[in-house]
Coordinates of C-alpha atoms in Angstrom, one line a residue:
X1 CA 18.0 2.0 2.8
X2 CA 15.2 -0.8 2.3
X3 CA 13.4 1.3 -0.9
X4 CA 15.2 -0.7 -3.3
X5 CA 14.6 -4.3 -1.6
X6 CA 10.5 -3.3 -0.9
X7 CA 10.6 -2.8 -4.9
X8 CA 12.3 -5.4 -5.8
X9 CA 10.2 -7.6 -3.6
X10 CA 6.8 -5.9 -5.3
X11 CA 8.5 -6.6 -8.7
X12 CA 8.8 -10.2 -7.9
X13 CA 5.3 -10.8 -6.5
X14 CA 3.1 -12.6 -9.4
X15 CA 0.2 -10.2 -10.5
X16 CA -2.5 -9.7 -9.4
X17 CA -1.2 -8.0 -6.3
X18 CA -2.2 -5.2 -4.4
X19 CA -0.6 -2.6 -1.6
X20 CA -2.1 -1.1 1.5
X21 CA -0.4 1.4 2.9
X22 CA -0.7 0.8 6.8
X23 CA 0.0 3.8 9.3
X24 CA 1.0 7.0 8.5
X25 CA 4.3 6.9 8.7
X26 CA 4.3 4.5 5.7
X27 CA 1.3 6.8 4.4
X28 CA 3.1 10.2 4.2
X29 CA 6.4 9.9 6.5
X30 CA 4.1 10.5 9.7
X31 CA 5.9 13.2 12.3
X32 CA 9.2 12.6 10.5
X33 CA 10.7 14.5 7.6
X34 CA 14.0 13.8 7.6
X35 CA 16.6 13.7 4.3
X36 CA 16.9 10.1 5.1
X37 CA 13.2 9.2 4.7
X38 CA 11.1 9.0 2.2
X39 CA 7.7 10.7 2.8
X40 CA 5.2 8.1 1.4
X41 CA 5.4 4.4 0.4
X42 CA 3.7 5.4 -2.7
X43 CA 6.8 7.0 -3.9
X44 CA 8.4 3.3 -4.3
X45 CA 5.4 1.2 -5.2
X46 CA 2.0 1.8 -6.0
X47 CA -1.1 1.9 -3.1
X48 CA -3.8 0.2 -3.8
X49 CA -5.5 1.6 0.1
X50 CA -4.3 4.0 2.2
X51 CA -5.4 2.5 6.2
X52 CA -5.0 6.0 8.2
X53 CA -3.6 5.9 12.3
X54 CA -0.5 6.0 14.3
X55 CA -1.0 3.1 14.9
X56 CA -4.0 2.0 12.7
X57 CA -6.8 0.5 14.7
X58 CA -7.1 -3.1 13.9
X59 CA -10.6 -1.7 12.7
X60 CA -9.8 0.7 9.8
X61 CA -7.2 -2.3 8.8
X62 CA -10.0 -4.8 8.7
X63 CA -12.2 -1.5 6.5
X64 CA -9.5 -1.4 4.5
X65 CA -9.5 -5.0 3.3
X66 CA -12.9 -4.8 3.2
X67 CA -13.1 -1.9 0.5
X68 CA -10.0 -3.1 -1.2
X69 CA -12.2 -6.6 -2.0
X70 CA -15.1 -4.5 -2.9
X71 CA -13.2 -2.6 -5.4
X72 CA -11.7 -5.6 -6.9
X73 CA -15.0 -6.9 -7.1
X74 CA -16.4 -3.8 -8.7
X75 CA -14.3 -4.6 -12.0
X76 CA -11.5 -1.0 -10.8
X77 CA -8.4 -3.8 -10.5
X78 CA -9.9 -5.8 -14.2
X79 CA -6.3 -5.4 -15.8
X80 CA -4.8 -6.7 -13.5
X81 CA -7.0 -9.9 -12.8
X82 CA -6.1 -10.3 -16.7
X83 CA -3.0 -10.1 -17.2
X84 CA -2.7 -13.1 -13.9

């Protein structure tokens, strides 16, 4: 039910913007796979970082930001720092 508000929230950030996918249940539906769920946030918007766990350890979310920043420092996000 909330697939079409998560994209139309994405669709009004301003760019440059950036998704991590936190957990698995957002990663890949986790133990569920149900007709009502979708099985992966990716199917709605794209992920920029997938943080692995049920639940994620405040650690690999903190790793996550941390290699998400190093990408976008390493030039991989460069279209989208343009077109901001």
């Amino acid at each position: 039910k909330m697939a079409p508000v998560l994209r139309q929230i994405y669709d009004q950030m301003p760019d440059p913007k950036w998704v991590i996918s936190m957990g698995a249940c957002a990663s890949c539906g986790g133990v569920f796979n149900n007709y009502a769920l979708i099985q992966g946030v990716d199917q709605i918007v794209p992920v920029d970082m997938y943080v692995p766990g049920c639940p994620p350890r405040p650690e690999m979310l903190i790793d996550g930001i941390l290699r998400l920043h190093d990408k976008i420092l390493a030039g991989q996000y460069r279209e989208r720092l343009a077109r901001a």
